PDB file as gemmi writes it, atoms N, CA and C in Angstrom:
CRYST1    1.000    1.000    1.000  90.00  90.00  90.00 P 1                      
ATOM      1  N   UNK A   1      10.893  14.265 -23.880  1.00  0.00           N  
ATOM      2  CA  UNK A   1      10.034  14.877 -24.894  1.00  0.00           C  
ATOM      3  C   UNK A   1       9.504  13.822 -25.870  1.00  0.00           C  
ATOM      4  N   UNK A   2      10.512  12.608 -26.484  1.00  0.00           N  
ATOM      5  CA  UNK A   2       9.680  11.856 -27.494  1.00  0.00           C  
ATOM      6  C   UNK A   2       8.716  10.846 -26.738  1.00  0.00           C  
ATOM      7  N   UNK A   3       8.848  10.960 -25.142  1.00  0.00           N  
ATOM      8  CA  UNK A   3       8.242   9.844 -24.963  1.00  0.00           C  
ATOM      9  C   UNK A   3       6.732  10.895 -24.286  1.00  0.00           C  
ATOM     10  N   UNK A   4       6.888  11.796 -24.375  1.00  0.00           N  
ATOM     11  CA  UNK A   4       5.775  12.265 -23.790  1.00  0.00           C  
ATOM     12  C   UNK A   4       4.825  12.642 -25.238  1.00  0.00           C  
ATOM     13  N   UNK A   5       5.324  12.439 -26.808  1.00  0.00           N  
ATOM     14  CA  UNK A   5       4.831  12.586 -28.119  1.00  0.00           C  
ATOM     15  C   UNK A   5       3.579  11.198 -28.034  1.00  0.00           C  
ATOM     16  N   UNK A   6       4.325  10.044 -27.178  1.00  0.00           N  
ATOM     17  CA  UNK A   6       3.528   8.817 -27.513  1.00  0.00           C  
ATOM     18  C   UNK A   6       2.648   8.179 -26.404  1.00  0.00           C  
ATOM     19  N   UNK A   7       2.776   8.713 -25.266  1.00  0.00           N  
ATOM     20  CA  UNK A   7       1.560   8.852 -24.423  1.00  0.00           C  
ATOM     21  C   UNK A   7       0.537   9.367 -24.973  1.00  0.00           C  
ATOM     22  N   UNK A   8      -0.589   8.252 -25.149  1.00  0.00           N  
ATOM     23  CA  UNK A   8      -2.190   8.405 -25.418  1.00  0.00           C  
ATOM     24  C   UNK A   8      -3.069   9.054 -24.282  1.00  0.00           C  
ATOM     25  N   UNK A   9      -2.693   8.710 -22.756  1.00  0.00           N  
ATOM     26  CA  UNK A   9      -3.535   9.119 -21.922  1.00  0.00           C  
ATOM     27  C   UNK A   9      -2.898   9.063 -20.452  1.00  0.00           C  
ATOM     28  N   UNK A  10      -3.184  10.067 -19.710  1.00  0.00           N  
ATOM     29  CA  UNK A  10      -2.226  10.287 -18.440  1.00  0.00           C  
ATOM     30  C   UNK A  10      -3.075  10.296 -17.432  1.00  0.00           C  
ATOM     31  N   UNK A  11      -3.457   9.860 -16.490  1.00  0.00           N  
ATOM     32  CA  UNK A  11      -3.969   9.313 -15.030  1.00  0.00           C  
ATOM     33  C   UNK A  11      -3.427   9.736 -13.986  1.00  0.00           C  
ATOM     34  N   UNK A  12      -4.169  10.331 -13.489  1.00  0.00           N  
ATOM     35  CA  UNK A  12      -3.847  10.783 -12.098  1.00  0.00           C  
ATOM     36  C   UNK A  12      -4.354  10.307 -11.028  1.00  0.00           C  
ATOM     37  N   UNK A  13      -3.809  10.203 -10.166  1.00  0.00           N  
ATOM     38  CA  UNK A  13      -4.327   8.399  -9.234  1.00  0.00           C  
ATOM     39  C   UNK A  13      -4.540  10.172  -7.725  1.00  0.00           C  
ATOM     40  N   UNK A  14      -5.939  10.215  -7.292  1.00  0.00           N  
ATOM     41  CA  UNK A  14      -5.805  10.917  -5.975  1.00  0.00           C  
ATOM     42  C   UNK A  14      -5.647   9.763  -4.860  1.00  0.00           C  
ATOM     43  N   UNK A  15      -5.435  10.391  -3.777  1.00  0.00           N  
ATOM     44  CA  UNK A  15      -5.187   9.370  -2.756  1.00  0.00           C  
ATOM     45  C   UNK A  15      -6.909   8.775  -2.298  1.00  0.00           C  
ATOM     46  N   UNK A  16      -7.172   8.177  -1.983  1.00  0.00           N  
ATOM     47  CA  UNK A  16      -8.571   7.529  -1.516  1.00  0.00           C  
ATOM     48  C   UNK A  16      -8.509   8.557   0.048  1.00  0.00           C  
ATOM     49  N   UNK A  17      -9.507   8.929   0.028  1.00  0.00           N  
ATOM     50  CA  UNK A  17      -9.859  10.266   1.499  1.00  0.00           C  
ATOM     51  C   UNK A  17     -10.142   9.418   2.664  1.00  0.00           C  
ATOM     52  N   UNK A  18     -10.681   7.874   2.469  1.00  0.00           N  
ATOM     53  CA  UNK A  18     -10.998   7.162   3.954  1.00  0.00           C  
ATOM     54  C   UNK A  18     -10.752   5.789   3.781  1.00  0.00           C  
ATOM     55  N   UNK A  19     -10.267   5.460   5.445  1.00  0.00           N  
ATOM     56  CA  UNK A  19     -10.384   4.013   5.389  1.00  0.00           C  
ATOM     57  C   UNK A  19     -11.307   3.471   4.551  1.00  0.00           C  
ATOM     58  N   UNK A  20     -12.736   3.731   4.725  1.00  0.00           N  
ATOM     59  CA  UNK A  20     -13.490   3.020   4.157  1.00  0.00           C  
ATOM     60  C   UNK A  20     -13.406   2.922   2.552  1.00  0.00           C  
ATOM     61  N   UNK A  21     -12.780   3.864   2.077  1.00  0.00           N  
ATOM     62  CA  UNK A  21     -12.605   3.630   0.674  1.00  0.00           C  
ATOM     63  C   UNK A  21     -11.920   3.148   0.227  1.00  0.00           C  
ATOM     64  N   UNK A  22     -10.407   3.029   1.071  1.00  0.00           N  
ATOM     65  CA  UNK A  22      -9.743   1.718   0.998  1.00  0.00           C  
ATOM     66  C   UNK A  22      -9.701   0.305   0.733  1.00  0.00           C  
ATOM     67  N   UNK A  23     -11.164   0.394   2.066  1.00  0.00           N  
ATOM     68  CA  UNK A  23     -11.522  -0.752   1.730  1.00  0.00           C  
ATOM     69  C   UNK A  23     -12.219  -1.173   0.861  1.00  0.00           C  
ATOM     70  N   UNK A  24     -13.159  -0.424   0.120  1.00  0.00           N  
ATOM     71  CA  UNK A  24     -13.628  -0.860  -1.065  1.00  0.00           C  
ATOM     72  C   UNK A  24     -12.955  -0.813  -1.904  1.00  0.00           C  
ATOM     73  N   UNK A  25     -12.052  -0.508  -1.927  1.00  0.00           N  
ATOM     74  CA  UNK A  25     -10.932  -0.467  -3.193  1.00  0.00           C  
ATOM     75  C   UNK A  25      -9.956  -1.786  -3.278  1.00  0.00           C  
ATOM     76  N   UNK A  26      -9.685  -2.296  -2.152  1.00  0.00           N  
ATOM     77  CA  UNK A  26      -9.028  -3.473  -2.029  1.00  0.00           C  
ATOM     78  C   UNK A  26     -10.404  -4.379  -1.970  1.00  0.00           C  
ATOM     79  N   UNK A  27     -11.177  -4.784  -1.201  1.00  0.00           N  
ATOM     80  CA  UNK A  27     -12.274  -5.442  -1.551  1.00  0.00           C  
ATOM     81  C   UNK A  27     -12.478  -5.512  -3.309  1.00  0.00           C  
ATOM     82  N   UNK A  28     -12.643  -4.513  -4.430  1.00  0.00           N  
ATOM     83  CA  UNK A  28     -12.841  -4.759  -5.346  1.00  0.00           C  
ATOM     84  C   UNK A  28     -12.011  -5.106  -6.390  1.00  0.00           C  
ATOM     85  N   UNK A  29     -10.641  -5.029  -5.907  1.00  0.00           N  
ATOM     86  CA  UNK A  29      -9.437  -5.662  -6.680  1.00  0.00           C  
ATOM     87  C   UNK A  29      -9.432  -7.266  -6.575  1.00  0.00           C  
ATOM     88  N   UNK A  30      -9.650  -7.518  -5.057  1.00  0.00           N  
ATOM     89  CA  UNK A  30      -9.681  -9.157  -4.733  1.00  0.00           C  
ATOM     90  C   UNK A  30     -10.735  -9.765  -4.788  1.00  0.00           C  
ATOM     91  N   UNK A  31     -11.840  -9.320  -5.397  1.00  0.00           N  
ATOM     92  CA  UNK A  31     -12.767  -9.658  -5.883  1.00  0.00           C  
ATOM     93  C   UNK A  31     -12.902  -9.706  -7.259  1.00  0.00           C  
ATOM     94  N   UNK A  32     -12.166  -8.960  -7.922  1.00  0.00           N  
ATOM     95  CA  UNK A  32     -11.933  -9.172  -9.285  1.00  0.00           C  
ATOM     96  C   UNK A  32     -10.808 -10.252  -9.618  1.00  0.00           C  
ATOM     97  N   UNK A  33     -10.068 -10.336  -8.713  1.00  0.00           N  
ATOM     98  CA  UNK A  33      -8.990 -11.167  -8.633  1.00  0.00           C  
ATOM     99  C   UNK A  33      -9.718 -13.079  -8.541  1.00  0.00           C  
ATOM    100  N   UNK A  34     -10.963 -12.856  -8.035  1.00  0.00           N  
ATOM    101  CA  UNK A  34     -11.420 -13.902  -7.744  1.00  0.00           C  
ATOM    102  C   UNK A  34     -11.632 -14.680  -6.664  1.00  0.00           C  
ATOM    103  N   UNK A  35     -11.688 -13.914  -5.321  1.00  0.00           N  
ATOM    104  CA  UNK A  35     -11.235 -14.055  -4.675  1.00  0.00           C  
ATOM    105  C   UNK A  35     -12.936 -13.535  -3.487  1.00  0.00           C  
ATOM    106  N   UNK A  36     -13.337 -14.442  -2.946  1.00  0.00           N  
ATOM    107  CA  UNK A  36     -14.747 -14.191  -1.948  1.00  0.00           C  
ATOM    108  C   UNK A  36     -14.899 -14.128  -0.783  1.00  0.00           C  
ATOM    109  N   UNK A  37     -14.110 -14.392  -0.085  1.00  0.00           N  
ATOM    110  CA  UNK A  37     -13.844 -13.957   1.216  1.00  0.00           C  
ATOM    111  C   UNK A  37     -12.588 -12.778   1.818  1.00  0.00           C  
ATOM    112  N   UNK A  38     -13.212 -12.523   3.401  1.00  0.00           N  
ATOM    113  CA  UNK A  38     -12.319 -11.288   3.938  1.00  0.00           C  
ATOM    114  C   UNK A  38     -10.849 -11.979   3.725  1.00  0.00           C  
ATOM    115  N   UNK A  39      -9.521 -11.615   4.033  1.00  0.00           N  
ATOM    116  CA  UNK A  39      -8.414 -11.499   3.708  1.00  0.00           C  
ATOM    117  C   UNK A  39      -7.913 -10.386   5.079  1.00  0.00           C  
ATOM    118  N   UNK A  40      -8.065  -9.435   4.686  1.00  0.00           N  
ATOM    119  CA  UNK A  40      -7.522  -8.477   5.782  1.00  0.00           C  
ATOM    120  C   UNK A  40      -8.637  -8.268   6.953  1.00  0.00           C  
ATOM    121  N   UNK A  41      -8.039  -8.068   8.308  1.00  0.00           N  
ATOM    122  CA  UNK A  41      -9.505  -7.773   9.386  1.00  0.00           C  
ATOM    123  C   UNK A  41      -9.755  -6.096   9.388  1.00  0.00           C  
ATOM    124  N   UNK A  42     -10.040  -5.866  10.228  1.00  0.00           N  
ATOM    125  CA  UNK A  42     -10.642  -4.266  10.012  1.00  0.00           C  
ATOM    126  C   UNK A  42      -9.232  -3.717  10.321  1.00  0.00           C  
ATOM    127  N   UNK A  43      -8.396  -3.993  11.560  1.00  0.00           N  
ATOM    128  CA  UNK A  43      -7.157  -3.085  11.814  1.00  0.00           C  
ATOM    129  C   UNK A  43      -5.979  -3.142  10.531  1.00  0.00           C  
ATOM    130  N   UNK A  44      -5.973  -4.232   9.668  1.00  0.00           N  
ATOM    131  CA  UNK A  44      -5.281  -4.179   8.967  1.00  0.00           C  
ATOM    132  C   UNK A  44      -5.565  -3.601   7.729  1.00  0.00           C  
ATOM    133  N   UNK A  45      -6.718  -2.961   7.838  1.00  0.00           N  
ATOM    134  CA  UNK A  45      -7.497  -1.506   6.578  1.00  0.00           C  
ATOM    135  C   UNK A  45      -6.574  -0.883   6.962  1.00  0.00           C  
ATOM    136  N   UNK A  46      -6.905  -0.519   8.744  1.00  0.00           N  
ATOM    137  CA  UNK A  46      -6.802   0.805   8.734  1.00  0.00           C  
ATOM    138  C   UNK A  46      -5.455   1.186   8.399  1.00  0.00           C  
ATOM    139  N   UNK A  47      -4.722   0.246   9.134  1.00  0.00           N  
ATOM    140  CA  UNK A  47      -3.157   0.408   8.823  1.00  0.00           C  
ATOM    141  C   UNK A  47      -2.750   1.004   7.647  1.00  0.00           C  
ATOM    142  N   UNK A  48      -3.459  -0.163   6.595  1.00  0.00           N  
ATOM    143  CA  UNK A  48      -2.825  -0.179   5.231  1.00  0.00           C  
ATOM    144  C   UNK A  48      -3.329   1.640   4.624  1.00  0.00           C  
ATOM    145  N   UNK A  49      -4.256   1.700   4.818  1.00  0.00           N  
ATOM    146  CA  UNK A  49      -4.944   3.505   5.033  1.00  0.00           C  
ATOM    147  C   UNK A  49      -3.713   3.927   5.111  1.00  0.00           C  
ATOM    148  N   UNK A  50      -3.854   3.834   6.711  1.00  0.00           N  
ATOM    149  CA  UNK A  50      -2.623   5.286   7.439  1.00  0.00           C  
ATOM    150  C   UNK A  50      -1.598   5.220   6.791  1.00  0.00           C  
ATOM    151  N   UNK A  51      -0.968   4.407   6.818  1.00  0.00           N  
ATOM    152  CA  UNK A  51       0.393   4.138   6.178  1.00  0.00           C  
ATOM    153  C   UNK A  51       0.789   4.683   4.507  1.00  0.00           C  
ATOM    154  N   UNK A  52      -0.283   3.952   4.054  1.00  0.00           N  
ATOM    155  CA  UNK A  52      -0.403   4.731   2.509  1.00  0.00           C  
ATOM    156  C   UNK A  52      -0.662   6.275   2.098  1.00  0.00           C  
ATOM    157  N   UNK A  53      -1.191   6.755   3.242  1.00  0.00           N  
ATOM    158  CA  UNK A  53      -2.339   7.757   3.121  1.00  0.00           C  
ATOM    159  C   UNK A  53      -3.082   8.058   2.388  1.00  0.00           C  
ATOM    160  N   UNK A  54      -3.414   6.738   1.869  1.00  0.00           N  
ATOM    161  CA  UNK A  54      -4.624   6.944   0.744  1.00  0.00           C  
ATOM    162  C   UNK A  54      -3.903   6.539  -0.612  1.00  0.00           C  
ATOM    163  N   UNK A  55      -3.035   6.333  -1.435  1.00  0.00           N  
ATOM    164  CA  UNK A  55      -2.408   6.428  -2.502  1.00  0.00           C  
ATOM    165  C   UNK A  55      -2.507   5.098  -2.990  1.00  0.00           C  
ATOM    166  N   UNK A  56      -3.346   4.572  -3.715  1.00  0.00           N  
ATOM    167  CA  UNK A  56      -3.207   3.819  -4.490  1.00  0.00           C  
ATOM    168  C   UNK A  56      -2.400   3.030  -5.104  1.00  0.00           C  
ATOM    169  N   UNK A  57      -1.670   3.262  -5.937  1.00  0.00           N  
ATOM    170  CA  UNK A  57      -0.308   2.217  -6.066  1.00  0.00           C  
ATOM    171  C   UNK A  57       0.573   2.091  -4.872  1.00  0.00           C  
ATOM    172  N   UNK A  58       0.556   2.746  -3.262  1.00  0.00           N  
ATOM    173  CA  UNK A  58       1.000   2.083  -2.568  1.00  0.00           C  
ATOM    174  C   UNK A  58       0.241   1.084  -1.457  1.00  0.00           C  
ATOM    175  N   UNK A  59      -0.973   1.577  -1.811  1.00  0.00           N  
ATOM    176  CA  UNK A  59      -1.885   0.499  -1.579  1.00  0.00           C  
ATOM    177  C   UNK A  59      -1.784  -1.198  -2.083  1.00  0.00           C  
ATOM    178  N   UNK A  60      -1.292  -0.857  -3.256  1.00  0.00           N  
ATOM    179  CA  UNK A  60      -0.930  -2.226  -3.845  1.00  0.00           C  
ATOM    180  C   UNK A  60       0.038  -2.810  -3.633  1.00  0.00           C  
ATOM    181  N   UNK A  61       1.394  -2.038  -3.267  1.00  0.00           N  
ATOM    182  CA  UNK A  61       2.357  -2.917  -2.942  1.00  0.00           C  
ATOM    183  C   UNK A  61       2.078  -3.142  -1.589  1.00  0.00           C  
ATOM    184  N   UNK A  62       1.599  -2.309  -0.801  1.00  0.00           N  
ATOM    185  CA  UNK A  62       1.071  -2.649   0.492  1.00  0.00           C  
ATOM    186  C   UNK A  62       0.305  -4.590   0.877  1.00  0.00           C  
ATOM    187  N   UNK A  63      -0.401  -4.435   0.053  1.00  0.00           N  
ATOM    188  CA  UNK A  63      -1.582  -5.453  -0.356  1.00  0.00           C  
ATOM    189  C   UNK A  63      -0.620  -6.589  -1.233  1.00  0.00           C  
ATOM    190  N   UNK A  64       0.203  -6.579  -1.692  1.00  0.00           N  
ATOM    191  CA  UNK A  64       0.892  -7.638  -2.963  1.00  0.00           C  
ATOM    192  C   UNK A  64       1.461  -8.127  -1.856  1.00  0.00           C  
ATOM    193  N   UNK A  65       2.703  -7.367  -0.944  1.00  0.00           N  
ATOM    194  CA  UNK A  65       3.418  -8.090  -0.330  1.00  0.00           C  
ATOM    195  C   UNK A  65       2.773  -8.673   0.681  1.00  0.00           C  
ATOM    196  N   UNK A  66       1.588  -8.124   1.312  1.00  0.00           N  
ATOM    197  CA  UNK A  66       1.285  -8.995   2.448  1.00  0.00           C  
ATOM    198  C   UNK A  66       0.631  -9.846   1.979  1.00  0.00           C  
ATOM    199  N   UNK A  67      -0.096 -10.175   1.249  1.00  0.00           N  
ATOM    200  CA  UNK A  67      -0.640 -11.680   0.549  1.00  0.00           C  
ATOM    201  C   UNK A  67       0.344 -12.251  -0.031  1.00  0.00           C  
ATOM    202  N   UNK A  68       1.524 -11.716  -0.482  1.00  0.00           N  
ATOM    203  CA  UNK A  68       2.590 -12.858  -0.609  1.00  0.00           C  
ATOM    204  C   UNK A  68       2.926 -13.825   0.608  1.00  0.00           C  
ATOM    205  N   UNK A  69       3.174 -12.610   1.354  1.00  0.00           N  
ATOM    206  CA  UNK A  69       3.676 -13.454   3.159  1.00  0.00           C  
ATOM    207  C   UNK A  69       2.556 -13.875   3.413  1.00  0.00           C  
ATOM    208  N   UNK A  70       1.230 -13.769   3.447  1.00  0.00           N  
ATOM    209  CA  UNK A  70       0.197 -14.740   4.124  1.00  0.00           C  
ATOM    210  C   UNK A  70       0.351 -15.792   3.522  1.00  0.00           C  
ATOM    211  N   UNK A  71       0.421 -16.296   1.978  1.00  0.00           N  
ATOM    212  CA  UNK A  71       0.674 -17.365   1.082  1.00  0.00           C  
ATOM    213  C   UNK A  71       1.721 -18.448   1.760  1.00  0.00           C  
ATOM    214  N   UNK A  72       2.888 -17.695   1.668  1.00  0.00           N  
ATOM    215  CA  UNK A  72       4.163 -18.193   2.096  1.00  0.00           C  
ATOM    216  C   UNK A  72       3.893 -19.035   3.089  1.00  0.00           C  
ATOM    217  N   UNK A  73       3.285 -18.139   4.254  1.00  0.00           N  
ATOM    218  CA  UNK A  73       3.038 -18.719   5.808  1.00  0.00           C  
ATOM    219  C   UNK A  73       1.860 -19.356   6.371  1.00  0.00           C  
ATOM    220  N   UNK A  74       0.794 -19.794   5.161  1.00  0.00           N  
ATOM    221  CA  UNK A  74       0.006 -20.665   4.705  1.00  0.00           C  
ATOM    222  C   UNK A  74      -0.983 -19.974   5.882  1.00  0.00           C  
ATOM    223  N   UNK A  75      -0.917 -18.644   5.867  1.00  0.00           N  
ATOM    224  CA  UNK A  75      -2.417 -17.524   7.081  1.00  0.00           C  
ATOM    225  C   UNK A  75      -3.297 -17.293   6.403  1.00  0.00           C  
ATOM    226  N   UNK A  76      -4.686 -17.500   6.592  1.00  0.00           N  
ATOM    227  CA  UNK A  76      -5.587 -17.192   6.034  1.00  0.00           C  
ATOM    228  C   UNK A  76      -5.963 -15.491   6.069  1.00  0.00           C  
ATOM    229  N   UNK A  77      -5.862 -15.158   7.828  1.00  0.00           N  
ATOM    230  CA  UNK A  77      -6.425 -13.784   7.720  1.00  0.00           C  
ATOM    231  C   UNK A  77      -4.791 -13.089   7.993  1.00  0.00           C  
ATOM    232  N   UNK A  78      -4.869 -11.722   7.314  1.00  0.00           N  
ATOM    233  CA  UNK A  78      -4.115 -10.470   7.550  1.00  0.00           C  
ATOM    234  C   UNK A  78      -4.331  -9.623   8.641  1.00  0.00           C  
ATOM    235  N   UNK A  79      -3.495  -9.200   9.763  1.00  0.00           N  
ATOM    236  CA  UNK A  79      -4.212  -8.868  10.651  1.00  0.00           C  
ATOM    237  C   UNK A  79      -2.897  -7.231  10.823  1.00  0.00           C  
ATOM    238  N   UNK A  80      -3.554  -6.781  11.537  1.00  0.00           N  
ATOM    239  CA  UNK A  80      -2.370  -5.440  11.593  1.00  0.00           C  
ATOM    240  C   UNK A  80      -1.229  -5.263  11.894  1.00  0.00           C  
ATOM    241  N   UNK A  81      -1.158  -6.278  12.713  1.00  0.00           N  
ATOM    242  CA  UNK A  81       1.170  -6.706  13.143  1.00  0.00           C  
ATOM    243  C   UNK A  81       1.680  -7.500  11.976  1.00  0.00           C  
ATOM    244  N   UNK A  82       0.498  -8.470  10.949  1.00  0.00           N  
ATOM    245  CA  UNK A  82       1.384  -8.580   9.480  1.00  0.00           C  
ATOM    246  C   UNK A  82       1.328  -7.359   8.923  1.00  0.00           C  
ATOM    247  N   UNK A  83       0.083  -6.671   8.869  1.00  0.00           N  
ATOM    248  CA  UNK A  83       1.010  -5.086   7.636  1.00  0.00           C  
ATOM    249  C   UNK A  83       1.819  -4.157   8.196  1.00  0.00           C  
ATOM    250  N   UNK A  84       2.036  -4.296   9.518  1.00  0.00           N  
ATOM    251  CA  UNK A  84       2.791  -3.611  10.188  1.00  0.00           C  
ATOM    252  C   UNK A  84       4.153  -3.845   9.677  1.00  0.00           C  
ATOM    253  N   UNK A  85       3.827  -5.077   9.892  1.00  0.00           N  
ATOM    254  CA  UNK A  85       6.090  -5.917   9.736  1.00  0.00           C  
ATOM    255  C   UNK A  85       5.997  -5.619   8.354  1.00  0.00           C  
ATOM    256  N   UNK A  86       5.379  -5.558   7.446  1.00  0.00           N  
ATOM    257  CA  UNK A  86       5.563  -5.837   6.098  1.00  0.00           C  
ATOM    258  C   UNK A  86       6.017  -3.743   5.401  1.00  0.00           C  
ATOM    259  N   UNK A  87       5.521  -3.156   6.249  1.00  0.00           N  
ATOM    260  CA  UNK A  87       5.381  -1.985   5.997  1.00  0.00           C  
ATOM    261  C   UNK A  87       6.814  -1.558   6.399  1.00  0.00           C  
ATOM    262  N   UNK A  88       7.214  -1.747   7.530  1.00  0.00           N  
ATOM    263  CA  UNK A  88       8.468  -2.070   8.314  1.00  0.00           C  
ATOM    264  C   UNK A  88       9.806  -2.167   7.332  1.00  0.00           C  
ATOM    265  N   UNK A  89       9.556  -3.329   6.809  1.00  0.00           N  
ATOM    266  CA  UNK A  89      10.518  -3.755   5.905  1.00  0.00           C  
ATOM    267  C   UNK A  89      10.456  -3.282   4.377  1.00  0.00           C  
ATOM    268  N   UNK A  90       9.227  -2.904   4.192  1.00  0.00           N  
ATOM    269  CA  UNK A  90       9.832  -1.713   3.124  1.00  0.00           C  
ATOM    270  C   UNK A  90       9.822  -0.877   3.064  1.00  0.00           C  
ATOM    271  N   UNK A  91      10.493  -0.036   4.294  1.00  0.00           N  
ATOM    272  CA  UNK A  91      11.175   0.973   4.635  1.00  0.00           C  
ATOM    273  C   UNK A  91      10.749   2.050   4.909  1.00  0.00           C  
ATOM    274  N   UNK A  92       9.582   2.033   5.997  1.00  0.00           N  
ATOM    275  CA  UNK A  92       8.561   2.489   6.479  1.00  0.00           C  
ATOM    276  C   UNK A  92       9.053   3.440   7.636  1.00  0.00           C  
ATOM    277  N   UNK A  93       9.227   4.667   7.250  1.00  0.00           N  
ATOM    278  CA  UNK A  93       9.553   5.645   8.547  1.00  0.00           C  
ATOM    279  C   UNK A  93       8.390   5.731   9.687  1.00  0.00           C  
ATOM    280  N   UNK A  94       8.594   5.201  11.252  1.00  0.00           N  
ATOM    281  CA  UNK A  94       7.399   5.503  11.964  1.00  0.00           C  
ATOM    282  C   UNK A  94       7.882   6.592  12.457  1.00  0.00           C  
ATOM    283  N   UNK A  95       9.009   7.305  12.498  1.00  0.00           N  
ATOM    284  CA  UNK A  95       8.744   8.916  13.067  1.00  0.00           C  
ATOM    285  C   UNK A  95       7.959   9.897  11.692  1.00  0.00           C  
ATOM    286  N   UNK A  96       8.419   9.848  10.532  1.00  0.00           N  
ATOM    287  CA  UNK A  96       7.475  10.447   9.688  1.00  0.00           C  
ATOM    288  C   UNK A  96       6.583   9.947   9.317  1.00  0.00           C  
ATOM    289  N   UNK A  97       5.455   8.868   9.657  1.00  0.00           N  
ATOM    290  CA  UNK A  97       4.140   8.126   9.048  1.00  0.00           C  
ATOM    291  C   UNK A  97       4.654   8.277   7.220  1.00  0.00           C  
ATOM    292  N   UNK A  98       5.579   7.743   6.634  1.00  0.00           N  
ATOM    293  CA  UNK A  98       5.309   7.922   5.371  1.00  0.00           C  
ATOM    294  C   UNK A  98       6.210   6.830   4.473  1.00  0.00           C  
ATOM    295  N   UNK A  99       5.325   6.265   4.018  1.00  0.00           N  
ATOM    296  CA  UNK A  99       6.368   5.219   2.597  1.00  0.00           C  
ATOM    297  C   UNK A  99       7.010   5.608   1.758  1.00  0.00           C  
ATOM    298  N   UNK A 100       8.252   5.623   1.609  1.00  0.00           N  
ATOM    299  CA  UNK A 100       8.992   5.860   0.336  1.00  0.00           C  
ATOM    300  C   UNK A 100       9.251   7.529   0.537  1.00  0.00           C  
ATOM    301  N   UNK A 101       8.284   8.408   0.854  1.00  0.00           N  
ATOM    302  CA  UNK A 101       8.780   9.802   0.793  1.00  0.00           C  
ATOM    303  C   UNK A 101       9.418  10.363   1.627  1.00  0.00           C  
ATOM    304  N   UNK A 102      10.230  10.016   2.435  1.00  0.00           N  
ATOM    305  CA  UNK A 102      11.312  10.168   3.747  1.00  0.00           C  
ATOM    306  C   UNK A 102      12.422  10.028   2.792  1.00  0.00           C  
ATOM    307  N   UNK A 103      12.752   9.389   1.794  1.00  0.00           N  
ATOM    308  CA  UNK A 103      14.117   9.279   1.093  1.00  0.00           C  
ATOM    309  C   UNK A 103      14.536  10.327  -0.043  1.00  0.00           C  
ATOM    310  N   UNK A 104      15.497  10.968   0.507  1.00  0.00           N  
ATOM    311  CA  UNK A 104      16.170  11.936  -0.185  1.00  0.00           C  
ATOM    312  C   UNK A 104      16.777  11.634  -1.973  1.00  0.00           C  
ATOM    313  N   UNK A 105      16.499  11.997  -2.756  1.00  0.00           N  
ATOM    314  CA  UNK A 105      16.195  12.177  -4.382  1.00  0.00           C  
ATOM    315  C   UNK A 105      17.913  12.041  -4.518  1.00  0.00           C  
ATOM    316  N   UNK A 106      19.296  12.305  -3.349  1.00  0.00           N  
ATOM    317  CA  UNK A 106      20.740  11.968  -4.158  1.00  0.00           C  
ATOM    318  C   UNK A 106      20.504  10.448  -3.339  1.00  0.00           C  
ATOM    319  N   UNK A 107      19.831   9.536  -2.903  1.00  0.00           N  
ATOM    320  CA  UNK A 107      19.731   8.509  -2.496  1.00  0.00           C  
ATOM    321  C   UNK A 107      20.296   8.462  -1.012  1.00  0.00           C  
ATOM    322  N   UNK A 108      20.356   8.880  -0.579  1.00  0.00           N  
ATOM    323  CA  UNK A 108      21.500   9.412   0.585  1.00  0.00           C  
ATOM    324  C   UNK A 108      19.855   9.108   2.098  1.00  0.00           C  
ATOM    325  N   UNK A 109      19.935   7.612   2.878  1.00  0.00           N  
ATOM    326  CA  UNK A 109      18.280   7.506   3.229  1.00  0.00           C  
ATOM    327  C   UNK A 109      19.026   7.933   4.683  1.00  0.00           C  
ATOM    328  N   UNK A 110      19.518   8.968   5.077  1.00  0.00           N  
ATOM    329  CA  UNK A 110      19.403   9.229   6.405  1.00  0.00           C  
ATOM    330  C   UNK A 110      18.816  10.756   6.215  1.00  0.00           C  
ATOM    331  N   UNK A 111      18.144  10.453   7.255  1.00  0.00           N  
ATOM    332  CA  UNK A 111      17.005  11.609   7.667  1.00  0.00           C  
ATOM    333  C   UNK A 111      16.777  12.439   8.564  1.00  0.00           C  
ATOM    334  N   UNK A 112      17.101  14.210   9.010  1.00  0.00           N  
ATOM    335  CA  UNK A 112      17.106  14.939   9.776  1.00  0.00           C  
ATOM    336  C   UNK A 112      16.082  14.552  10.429  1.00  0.00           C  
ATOM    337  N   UNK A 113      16.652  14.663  12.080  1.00  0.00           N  
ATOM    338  CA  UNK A 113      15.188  14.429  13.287  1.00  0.00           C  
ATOM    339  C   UNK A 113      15.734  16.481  13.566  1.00  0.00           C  
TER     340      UNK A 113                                                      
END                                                                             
């Protein structure tokens, strides 16, 4: 309650409806970032898309970590088996297509098939 007294303004992030808006959405972050050339190829949109399903802040960690590992591993382009592995490892259910929302709220990450 006191912290909801001092919130000025509350944002609601919808998920982006298409690849393609994805990609303009990451296109215009790394372009603001400073940044003028491609980075990711087309399969590694789509990925980052599906995987996210559109959601924005997981778009970003999507996007943070794999330009960390391209950095690291001195790769210029991102291609879809890096956001794949990267998606992978943070804990990416491929029987439910979904990041982070497969894990049960008492922390408990095993999951009825």
């Amino acid at each position: 309650e006191p912290l909801s007294h001092r919130v000025e303004t509350r944002v609601v992030l919808r998920p982006l409806p298409t690849t393609q808006a994805t990609v303009q959405y990451i296109e215009y972050r790394l372009n603001v970032a400073g940044n003028k050339k491609n980075i990711f190829n087309d399969e590694a949109y789509h990925e980052i898309h599906a995987s996210s399903r559109g959601n924005p802040r997981l778009i970003n960690i999507i996007c943070d970590n794999a330009l960390t590992e391209a950095y690291l591993s001195k790769q210029e382009i991102i291609g879809q088996k890096e956001v794949e592995r990267i998606i992978i490892e943070m804990g990416y259910n491929t029987r439910l297509k979904t990041l982070f929302l497969d894990v049960p709220m008492n922390g408990n990450t095993q999951t009825e098939h």
